[in-house]
PDB file of C-alpha atoms and ligand atoms in Angstrom:
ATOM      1  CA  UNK A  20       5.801 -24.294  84.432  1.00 77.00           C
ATOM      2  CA  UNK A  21       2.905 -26.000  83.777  1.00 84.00           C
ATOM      3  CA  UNK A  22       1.373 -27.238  80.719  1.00 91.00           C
ATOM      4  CA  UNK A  23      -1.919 -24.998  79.739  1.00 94.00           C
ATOM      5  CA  UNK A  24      -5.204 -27.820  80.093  1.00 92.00           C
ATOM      6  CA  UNK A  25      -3.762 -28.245  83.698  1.00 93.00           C
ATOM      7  CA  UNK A  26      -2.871 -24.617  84.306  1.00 95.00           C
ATOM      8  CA  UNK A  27      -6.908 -24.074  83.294  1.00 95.00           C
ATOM      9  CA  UNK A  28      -7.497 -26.764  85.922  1.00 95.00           C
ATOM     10  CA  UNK A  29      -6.103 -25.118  88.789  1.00 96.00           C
ATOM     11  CA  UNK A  30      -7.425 -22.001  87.485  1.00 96.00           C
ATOM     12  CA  UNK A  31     -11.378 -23.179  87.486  1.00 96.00           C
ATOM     13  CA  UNK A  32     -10.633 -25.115  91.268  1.00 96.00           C
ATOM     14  CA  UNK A  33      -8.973 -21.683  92.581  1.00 96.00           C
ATOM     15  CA  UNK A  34     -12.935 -20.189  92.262  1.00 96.00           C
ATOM     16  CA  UNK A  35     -14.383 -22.615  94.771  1.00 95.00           C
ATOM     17  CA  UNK A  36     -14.848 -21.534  97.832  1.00 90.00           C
ATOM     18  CA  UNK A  37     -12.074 -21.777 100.510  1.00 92.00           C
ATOM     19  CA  UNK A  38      -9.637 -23.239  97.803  1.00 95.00           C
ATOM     20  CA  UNK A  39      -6.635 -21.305  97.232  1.00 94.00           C
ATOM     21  CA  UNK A  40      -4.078 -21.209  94.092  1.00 94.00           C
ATOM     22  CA  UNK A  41      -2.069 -23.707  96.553  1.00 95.00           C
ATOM     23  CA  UNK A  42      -4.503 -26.074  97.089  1.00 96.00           C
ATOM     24  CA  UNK A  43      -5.847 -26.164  93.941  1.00 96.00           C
ATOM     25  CA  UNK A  44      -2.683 -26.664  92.068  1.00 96.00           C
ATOM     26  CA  UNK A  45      -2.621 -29.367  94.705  1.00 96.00           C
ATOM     27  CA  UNK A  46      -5.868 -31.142  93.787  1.00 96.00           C
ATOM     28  CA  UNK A  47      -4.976 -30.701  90.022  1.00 95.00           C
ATOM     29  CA  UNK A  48      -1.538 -32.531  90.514  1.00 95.00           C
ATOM     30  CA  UNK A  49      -4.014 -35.170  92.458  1.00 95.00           C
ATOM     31  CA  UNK A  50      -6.254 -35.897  89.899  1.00 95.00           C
ATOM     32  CA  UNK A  51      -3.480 -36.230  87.261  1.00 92.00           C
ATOM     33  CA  UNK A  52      -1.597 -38.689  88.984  1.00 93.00           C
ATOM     34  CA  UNK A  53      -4.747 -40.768  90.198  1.00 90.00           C
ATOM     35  CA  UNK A  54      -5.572 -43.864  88.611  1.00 89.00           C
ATOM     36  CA  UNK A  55      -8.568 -44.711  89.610  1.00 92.00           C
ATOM     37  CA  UNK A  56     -10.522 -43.081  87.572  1.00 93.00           C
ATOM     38  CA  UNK A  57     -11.838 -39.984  90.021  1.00 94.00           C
ATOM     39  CA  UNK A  58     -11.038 -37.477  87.099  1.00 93.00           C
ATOM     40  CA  UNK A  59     -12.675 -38.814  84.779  1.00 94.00           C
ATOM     41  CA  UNK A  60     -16.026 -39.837  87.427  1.00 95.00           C
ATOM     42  CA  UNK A  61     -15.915 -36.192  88.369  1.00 94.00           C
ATOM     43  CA  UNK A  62     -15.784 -34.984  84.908  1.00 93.00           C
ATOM     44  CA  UNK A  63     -18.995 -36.891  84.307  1.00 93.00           C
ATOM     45  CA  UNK A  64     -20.481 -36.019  87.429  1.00 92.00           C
ATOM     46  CA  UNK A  65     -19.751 -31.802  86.701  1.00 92.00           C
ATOM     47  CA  UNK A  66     -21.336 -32.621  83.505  1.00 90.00           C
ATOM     48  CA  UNK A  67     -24.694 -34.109  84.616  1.00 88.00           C
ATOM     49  CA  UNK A  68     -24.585 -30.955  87.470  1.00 88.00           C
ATOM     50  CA  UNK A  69     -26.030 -28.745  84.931  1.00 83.00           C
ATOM     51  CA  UNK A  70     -28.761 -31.404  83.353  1.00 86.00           C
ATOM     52  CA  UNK A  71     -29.929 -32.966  86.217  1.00 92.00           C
ATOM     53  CA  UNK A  72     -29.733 -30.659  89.441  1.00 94.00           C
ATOM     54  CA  UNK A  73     -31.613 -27.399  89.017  1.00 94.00           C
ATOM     55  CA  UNK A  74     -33.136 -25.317  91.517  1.00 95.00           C
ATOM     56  CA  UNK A  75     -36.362 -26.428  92.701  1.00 96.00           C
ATOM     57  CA  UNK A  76     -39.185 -24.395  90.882  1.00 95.00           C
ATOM     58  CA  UNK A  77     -41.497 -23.870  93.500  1.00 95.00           C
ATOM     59  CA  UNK A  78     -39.143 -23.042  96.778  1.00 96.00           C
ATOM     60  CA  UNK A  79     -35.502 -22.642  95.178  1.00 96.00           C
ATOM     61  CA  UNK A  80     -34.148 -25.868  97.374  1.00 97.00           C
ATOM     62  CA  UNK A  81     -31.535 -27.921  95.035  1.00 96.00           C
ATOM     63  CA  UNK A  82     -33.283 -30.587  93.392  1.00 96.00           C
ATOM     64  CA  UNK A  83     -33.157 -33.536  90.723  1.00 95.00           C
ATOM     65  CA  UNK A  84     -34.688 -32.927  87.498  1.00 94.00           C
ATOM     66  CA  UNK A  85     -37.106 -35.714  86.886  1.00 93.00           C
ATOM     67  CA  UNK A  86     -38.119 -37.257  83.190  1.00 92.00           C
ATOM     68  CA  UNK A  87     -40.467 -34.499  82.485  1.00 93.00           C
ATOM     69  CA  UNK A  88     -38.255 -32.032  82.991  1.00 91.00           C
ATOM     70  CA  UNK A  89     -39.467 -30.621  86.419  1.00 94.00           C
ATOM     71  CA  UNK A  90     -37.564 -29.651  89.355  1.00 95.00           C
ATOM     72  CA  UNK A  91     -39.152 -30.316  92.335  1.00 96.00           C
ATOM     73  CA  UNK A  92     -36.935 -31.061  95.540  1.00 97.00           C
ATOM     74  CA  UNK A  93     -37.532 -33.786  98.373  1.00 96.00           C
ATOM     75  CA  UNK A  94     -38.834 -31.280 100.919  1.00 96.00           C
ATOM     76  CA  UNK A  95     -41.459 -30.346  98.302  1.00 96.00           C
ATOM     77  CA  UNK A  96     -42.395 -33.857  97.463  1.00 95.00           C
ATOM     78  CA  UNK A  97     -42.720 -34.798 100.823  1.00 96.00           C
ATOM     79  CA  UNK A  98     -46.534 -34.845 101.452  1.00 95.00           C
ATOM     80  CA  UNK A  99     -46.152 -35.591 105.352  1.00 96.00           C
ATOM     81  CA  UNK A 100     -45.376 -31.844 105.778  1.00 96.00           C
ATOM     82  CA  UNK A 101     -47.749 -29.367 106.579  1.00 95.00           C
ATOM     83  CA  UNK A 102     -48.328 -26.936 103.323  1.00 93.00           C
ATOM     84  CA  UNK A 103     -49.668 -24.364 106.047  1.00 95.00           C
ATOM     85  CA  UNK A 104     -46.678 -23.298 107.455  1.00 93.00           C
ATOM     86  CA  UNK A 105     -43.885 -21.989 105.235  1.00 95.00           C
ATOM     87  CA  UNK A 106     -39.825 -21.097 106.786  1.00 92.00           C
ATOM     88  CA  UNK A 107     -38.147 -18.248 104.473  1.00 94.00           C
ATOM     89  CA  UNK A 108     -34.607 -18.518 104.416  1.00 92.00           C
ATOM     90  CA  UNK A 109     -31.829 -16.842 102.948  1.00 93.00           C
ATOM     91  CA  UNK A 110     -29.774 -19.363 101.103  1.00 92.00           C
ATOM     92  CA  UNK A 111     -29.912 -23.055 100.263  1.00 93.00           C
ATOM     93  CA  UNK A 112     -27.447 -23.631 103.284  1.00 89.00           C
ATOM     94  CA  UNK A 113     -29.553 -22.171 105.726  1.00 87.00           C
ATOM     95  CA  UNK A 114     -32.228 -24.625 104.497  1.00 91.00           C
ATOM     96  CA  UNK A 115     -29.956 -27.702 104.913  1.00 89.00           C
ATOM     97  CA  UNK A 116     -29.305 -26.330 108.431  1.00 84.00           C
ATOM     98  CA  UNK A 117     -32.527 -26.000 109.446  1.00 84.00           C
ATOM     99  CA  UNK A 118     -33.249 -29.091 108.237  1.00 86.00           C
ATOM    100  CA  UNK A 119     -30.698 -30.649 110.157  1.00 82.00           C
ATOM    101  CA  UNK A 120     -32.411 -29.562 113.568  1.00 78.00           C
ATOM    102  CA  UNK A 121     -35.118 -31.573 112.399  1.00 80.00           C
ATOM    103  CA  UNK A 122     -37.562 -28.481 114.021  1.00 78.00           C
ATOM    104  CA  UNK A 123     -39.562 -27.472 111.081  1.00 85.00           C
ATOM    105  CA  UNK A 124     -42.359 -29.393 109.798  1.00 90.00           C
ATOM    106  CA  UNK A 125     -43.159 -27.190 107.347  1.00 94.00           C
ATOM    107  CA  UNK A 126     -41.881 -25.719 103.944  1.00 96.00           C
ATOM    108  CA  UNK A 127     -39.429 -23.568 102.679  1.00 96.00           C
ATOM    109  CA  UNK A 128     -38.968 -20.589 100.371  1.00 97.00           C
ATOM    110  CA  UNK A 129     -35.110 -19.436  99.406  1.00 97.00           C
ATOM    111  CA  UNK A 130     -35.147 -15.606  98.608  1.00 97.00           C
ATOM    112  CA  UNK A 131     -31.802 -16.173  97.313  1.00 95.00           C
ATOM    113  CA  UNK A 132     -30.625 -12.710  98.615  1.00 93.00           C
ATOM    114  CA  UNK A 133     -31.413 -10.399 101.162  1.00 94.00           C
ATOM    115  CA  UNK A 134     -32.306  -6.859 101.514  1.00 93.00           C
ATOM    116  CA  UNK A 135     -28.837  -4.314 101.160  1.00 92.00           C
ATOM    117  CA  UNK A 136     -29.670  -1.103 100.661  1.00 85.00           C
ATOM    118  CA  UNK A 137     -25.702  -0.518 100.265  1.00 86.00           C
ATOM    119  CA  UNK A 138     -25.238  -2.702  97.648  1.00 89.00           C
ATOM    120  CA  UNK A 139     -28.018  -1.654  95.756  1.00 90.00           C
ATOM    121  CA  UNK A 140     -30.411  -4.603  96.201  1.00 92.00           C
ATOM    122  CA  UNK A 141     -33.990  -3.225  97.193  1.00 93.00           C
ATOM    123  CA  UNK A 142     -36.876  -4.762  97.291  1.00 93.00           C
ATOM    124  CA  UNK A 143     -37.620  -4.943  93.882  1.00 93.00           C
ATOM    125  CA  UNK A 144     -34.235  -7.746  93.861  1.00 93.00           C
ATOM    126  CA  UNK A 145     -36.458 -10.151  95.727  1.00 95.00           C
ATOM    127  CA  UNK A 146     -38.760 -12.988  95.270  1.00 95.00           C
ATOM    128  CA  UNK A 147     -42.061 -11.757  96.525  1.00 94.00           C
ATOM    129  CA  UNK A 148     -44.448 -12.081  94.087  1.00 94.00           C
ATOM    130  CA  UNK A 149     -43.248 -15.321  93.866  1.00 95.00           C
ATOM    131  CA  UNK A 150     -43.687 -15.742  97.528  1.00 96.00           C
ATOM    132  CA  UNK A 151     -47.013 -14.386  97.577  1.00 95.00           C
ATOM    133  CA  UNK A 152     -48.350 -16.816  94.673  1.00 95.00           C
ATOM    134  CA  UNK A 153     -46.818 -19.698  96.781  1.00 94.00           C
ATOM    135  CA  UNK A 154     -48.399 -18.073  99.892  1.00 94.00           C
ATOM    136  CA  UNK A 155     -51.682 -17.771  98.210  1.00 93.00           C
ATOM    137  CA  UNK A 156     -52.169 -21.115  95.849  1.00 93.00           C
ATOM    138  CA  UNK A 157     -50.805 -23.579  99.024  1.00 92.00           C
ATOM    139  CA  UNK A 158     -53.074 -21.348 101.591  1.00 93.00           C
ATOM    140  CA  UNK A 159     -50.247 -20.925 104.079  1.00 94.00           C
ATOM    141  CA  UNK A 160     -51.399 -19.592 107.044  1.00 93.00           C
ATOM    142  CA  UNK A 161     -47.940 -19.049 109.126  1.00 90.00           C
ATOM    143  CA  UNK A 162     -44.767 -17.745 108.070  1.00 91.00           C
ATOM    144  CA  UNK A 163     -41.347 -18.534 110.007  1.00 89.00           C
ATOM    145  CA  UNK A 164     -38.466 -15.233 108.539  1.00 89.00           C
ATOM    146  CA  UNK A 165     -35.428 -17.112 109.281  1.00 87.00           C
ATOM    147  CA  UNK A 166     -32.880 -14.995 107.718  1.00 87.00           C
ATOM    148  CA  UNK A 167     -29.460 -14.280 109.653  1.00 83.00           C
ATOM    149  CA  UNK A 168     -29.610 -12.015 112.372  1.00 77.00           C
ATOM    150  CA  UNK A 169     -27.321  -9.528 110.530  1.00 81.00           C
ATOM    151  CA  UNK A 170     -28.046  -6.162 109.389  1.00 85.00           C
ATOM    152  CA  UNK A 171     -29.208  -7.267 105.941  1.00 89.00           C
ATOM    153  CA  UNK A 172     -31.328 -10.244 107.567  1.00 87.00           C
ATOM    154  CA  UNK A 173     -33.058  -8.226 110.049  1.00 86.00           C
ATOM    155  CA  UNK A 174     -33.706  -5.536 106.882  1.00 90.00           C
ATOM    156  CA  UNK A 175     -35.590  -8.412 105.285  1.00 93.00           C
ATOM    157  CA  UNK A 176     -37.513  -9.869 108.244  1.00 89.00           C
ATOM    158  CA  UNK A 177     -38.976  -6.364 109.111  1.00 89.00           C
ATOM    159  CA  UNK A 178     -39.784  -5.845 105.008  1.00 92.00           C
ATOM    160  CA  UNK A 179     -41.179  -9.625 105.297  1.00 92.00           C
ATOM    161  CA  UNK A 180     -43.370  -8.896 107.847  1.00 89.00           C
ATOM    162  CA  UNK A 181     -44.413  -5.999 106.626  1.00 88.00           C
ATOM    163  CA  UNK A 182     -45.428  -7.183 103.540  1.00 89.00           C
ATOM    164  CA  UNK A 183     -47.525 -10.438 104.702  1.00 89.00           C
ATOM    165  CA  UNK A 184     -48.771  -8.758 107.914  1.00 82.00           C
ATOM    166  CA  UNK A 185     -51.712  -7.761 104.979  1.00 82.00           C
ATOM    167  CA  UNK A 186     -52.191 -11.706 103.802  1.00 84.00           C
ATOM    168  CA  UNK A 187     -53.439 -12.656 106.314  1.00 83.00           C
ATOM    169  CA  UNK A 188     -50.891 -15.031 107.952  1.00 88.00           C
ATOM    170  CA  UNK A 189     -48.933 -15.231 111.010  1.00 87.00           C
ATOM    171  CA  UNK A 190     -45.623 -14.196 110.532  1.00 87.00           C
ATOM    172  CA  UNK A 191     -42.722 -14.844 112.983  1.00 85.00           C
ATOM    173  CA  UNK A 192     -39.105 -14.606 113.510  1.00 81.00           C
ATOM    174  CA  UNK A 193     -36.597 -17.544 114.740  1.00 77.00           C
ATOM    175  CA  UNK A 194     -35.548 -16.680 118.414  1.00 67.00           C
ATOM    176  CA  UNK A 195     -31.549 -15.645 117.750  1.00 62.00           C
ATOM    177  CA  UNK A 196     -29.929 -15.324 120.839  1.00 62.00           C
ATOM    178  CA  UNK A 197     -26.765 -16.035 121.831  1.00 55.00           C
ATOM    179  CA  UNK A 198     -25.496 -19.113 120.632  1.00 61.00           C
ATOM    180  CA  UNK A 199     -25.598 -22.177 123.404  1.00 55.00           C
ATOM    181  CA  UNK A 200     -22.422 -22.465 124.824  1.00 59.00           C
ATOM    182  CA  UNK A 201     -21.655 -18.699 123.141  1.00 58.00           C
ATOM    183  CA  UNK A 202     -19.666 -16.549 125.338  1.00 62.00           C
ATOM    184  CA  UNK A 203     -21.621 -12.971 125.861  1.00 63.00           C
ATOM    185  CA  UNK A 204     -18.138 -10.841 125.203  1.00 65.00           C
ATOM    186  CA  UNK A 205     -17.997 -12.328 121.599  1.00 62.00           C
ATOM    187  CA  UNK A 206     -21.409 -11.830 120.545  1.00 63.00           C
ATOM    188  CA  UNK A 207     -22.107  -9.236 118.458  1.00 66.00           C
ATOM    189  CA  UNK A 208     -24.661  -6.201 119.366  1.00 66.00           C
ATOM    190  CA  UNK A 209     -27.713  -6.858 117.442  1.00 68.00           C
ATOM    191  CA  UNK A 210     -27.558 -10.749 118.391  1.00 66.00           C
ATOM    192  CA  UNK A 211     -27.159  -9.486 122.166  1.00 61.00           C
ATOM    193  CA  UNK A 212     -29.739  -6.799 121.677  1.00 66.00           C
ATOM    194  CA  UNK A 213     -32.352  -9.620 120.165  1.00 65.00           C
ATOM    195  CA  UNK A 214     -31.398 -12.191 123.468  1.00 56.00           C
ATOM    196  CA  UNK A 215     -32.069  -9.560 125.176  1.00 63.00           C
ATOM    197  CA  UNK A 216     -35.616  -8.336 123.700  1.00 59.00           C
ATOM    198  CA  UNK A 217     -36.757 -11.568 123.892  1.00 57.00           C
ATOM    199  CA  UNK A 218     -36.078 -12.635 127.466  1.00 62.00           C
ATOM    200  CA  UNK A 219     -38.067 -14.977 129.190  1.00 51.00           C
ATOM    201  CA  UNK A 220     -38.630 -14.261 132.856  1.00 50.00           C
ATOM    202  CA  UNK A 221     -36.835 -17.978 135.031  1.00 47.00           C
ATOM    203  CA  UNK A 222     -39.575 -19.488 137.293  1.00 45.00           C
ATOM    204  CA  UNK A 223     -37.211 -20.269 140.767  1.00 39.00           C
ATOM    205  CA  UNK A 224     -39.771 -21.543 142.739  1.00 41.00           C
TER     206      UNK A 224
HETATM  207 ZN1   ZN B 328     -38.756 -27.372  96.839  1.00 77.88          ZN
END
């Protein structure tokens, strides 16, 4: 039915995340009809993707490339932040959210992946001797784990902290509870298991 470049179209928009053969055949038809140019702006844009937004070479953040050739991301320029203290997180998304809380005044490392023992990734799959040169040439002195409080998250906290309890640094993990507003019948068990292990006693006086 439909002519091949668009068919190739819909085919390369169906791999996105959350976009179905529907709506991508939908945002294909789109950018044919268009005239204001957002096919040909987004072809250009996709096309710089690859030349000037690489990961960032020292904590894996997205970042610009500059005219040397370097990636270094904002959170790693930013010389306000404290080099001491250094948040590991699981994905770039996790970093955006955390940075979106506005809580951490420190920097990040992105392991990329987490520890799953069922899908063959061991620890061998991971970053660390990346994170331990980072740990050791920026003298960090306290480490924040916050992967997701999933099976494979908690996995990598416990080999995290393992691991650095012999550099010398502080390690903690992110308080996971159950989420404000959560309702307790909906959470799962480890979550409810970890709000409960870390209870706080309420002063009533
Ligand atoms: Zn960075």
């Amino acid at each position: 039915m439909l002519p091949d470049p668009l068919l190739h179209l819909v085919e390369l928009l169906a791999r996105l995340p959350g976009v179905g053969e529907k709506t991508a055949q939908r945002f294909a038809l789109y950018l044919v009809a268009e005239k204001s140019g957002t096919a040909q702006a987004l072809g250009v844009a996709l096309h710089e993707l690859g030349q000037r937004v690489k990961p960032c070479q020292r904590c894996g953040n997205i970042a610009e490339v500059d005219e040397h050739g370097k990636a270094i991301c904002l959170v790693c320029r930013d010389t306000r932040r404290d080099p001491a203290l250094l948040c590991i997180v699981a994905k770039v998304q996790d970093l955006l959210a955390i940075e979106r809380s506005g809580a951490m005044r420190g920097r990040y490392f992105v392991l990329g992946r987490l520890l799953s023992p069922l899908d063959g990734i061991g620890p061998d799959e991971l970053p660390l001797q990346k994170l331990f040169e980072r740990i050791s040439g920026d003298g960090v002195r306290e480490v924040i784990v916050a992967t997701p409080p999933s099976v494979d998250g908690e996995a990598t906290a416990l080999l995290l902290a393992r691991e650095l309890s012999a550099r010398n640094v502080v390690v903690s993990r992110i308080a996971s509870g159950v989420p404000h507003g959560g309702d307790l019948e909906f959470a799962d068990q480890i979550t409810l298991g970890r709000a409960i292990e870390g209870r706080r006693s309420i002063d009533s006086r």
